[in-house]
Coordinates of N, CA and C in Angstrom, one line a residue:
X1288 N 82.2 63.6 -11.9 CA 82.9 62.5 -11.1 C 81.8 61.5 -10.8
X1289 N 82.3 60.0 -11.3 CA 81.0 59.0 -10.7 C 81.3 58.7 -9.3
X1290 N 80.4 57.9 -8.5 CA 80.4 57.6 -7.5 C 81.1 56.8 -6.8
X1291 N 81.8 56.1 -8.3 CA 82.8 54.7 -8.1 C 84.6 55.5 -7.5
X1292 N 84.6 56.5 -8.6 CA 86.0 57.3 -8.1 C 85.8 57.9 -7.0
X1293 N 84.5 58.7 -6.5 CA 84.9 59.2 -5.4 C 85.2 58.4 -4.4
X1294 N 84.6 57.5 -4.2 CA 84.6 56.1 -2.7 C 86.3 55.7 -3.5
X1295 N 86.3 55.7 -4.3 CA 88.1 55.0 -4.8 C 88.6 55.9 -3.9
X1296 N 89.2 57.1 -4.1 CA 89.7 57.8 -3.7 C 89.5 58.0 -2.3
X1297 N 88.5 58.3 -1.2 CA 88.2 57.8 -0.3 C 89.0 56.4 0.2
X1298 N 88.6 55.3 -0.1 CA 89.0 53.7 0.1 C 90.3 54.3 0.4
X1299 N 90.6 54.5 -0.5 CA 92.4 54.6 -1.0 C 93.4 55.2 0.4
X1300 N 92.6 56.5 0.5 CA 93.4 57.3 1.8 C 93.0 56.4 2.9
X1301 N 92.0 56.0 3.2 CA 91.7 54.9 4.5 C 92.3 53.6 4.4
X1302 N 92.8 53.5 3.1 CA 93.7 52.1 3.5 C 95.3 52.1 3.3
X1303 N 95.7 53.3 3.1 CA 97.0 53.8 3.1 C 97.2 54.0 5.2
X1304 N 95.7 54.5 5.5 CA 96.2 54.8 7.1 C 95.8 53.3 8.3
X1305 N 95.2 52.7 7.4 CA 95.5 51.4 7.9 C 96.7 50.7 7.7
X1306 N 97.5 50.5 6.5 CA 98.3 49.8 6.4 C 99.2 50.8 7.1
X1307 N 99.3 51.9 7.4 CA 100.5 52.9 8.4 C 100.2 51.8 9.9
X1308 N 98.9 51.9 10.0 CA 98.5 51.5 11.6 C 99.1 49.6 11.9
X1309 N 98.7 49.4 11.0 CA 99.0 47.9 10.8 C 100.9 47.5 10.9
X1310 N 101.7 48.4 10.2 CA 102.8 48.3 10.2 C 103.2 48.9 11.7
X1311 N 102.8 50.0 12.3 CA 103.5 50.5 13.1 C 102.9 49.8 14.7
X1312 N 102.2 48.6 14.6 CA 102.0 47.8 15.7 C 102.5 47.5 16.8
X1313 N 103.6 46.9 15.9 CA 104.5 46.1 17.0 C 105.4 47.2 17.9
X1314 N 105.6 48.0 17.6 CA 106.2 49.6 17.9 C 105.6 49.5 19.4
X1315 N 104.1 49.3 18.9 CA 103.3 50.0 20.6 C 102.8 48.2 21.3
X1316 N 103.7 47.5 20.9 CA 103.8 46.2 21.6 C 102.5 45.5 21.4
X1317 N 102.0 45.4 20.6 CA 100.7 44.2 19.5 C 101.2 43.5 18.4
X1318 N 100.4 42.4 18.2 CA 100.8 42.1 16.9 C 99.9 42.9 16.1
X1319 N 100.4 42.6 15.0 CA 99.6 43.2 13.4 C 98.5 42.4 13.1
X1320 N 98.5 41.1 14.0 CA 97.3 40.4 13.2 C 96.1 40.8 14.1
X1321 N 96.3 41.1 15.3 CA 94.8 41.8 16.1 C 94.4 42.4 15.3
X1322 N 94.9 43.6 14.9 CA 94.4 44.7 13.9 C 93.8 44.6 12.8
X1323 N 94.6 43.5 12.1 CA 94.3 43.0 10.6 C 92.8 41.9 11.2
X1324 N 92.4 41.5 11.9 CA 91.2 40.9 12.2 C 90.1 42.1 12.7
X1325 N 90.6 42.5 13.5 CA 89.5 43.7 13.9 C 88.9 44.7 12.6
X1326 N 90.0 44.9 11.5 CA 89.7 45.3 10.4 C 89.1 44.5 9.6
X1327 N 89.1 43.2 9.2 CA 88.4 42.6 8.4 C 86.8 42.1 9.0
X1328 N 86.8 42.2 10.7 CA 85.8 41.7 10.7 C 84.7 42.9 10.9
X1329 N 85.6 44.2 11.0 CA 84.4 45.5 11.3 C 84.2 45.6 9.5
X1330 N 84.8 45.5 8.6 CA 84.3 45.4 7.3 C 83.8 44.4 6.8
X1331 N 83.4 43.4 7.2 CA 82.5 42.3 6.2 C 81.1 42.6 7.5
X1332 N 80.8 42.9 8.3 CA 80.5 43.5 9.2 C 79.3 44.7 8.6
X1333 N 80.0 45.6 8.5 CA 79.3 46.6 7.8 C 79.2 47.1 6.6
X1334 N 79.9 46.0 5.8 CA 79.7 45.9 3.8 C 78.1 45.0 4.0
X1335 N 78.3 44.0 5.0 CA 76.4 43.2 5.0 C 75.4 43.8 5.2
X1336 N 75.9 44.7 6.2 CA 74.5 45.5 7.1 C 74.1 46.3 6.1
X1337 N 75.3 47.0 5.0 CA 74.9 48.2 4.5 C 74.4 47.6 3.0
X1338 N 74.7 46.6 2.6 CA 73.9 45.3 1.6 C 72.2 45.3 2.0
X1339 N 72.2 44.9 3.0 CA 70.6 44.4 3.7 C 70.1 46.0 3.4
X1340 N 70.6 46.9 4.4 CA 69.4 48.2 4.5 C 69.4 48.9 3.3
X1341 N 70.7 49.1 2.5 CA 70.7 50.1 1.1 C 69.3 49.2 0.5
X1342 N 69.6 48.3 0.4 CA 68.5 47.3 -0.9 C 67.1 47.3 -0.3
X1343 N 67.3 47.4 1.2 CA 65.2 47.5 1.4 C 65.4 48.8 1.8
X1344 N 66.0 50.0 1.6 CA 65.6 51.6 1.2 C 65.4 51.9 0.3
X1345 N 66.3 51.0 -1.0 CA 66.1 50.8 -2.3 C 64.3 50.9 -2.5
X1346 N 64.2 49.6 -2.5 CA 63.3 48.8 -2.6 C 61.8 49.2 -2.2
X1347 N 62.1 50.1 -1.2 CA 60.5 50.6 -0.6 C 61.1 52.8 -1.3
X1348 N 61.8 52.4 -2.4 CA 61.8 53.7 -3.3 C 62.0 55.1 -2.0
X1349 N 62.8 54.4 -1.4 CA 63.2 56.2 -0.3 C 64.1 56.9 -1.3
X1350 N 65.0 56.2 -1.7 CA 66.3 57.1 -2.9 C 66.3 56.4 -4.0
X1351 N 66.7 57.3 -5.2 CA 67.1 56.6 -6.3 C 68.7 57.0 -6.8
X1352 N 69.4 56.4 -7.6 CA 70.7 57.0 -8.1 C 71.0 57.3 -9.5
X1353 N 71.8 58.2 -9.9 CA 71.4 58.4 -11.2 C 72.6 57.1 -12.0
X1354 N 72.0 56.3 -12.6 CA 72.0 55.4 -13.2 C 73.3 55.4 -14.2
X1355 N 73.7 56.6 -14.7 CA 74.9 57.5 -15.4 C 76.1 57.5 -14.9
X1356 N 75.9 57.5 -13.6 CA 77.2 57.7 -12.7 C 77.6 56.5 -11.6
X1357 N 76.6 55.3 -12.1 CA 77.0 54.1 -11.5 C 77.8 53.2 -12.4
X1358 N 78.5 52.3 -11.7 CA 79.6 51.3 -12.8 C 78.2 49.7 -13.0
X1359 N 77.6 49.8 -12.2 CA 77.1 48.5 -13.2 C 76.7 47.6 -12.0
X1360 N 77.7 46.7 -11.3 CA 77.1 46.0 -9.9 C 76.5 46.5 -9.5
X1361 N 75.7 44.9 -8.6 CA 74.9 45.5 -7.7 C 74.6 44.3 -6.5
X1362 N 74.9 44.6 -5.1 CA 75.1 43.9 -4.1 C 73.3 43.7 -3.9
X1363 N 72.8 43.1 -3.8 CA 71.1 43.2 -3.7 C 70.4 44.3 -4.6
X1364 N 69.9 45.4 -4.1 CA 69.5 46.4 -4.8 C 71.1 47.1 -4.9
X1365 N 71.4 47.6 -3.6 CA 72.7 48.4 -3.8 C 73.3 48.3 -5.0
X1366 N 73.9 49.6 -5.6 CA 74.7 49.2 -6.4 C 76.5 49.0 -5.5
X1367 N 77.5 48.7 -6.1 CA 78.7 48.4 -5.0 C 79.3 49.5 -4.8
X1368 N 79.1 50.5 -5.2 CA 79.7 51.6 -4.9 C 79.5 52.4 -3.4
X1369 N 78.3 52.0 -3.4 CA 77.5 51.9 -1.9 C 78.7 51.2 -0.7
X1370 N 79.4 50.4 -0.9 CA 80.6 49.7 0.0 C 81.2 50.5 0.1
X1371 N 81.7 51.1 -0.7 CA 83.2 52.2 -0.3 C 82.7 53.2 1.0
X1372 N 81.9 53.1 1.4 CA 81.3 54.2 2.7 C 82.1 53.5 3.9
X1373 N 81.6 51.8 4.0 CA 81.3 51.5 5.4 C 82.9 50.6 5.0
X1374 N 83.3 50.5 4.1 CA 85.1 49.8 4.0 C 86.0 51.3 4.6
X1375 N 85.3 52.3 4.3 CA 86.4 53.7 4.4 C 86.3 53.5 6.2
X1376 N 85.1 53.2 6.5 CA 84.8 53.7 8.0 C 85.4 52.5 8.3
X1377 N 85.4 50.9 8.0 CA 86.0 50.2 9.1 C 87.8 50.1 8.8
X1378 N 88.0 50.8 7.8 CA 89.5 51.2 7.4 C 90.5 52.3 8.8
X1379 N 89.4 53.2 8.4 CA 90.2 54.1 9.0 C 89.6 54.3 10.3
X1380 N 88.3 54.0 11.3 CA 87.8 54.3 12.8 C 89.1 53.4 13.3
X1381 N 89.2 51.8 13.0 CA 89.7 51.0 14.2 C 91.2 51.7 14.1
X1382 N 91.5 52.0 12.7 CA 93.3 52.1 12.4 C 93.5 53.9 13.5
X1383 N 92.6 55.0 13.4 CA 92.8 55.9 14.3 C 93.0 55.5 15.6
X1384 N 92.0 54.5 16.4 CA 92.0 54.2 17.3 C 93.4 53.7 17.7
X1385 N 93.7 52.2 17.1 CA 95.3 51.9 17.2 C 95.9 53.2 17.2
X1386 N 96.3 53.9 16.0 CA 97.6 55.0 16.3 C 97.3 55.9 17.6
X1387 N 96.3 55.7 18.1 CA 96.1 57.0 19.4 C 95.8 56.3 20.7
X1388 N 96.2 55.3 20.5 CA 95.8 54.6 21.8 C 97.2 54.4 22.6
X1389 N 98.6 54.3 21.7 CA 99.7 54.4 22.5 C 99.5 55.9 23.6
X1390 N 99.3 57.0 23.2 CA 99.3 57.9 23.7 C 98.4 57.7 25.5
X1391 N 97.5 57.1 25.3 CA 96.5 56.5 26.3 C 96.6 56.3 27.3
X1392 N 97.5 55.0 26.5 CA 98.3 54.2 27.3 C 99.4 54.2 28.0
X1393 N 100.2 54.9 27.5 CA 101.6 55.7 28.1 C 100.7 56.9 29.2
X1394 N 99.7 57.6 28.9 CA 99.5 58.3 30.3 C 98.6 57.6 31.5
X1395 N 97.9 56.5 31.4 CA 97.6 55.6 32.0 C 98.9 55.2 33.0
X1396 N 99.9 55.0 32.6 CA 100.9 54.8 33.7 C 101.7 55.3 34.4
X1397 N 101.5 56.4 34.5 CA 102.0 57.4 34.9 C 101.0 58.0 36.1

């Protein structure tokens, strides 16, 4: 398996439970576009940070990758497969948060 399917695969279920969280919004009285912002901005967010440090970890030779099981891009040093980590994490941390925050909030008033 290369590095590119596994993060696919990964990406994939994290953005299946975003688009659940995204659609079931308005349910717990939000709009969809808070969410769809807090999502885009914790991912361009942490696709840059992880751009900047992969490439000077790269670069001062801490890791190497096997060259075989990468697709070819490359965000600085990074190659882009390196993204699928920190898009899975801003996919699916804020979208958990949403789906479990009704619960929260319903015992908050009580």
């Amino acid at each position: 398996m290369t590095y590119a399917g596994l993060g696919l695969g990964v990406v994939a279920a994290c953005a299946a439970l975003a688009a659940w969280a995204v659609v079931t919004e308005p349910r717990r009285g939000r709009r969809p576009g808070r969410l769809l912002a807090v999502l885009g901005l914790t991912a361009a967010a942490l696709c840059l940070l992880t751009a900047v440090f992969d490439s000077l970890m790269i670069a001062s030779d801490l890791f190497r990758y096997d060259e075989a099981a990468l697709v070819g891009p490359r965000v600085g040093r990074a190659p882009v497969e390196d993204l699928a980590w920190p898009l899975a994490a801003a996919l699916a941390l804020p979208s958990l948060l949403a789906l479990t925050d009704r619960a929260r909030s319903s015992e908050a008033r009580r």
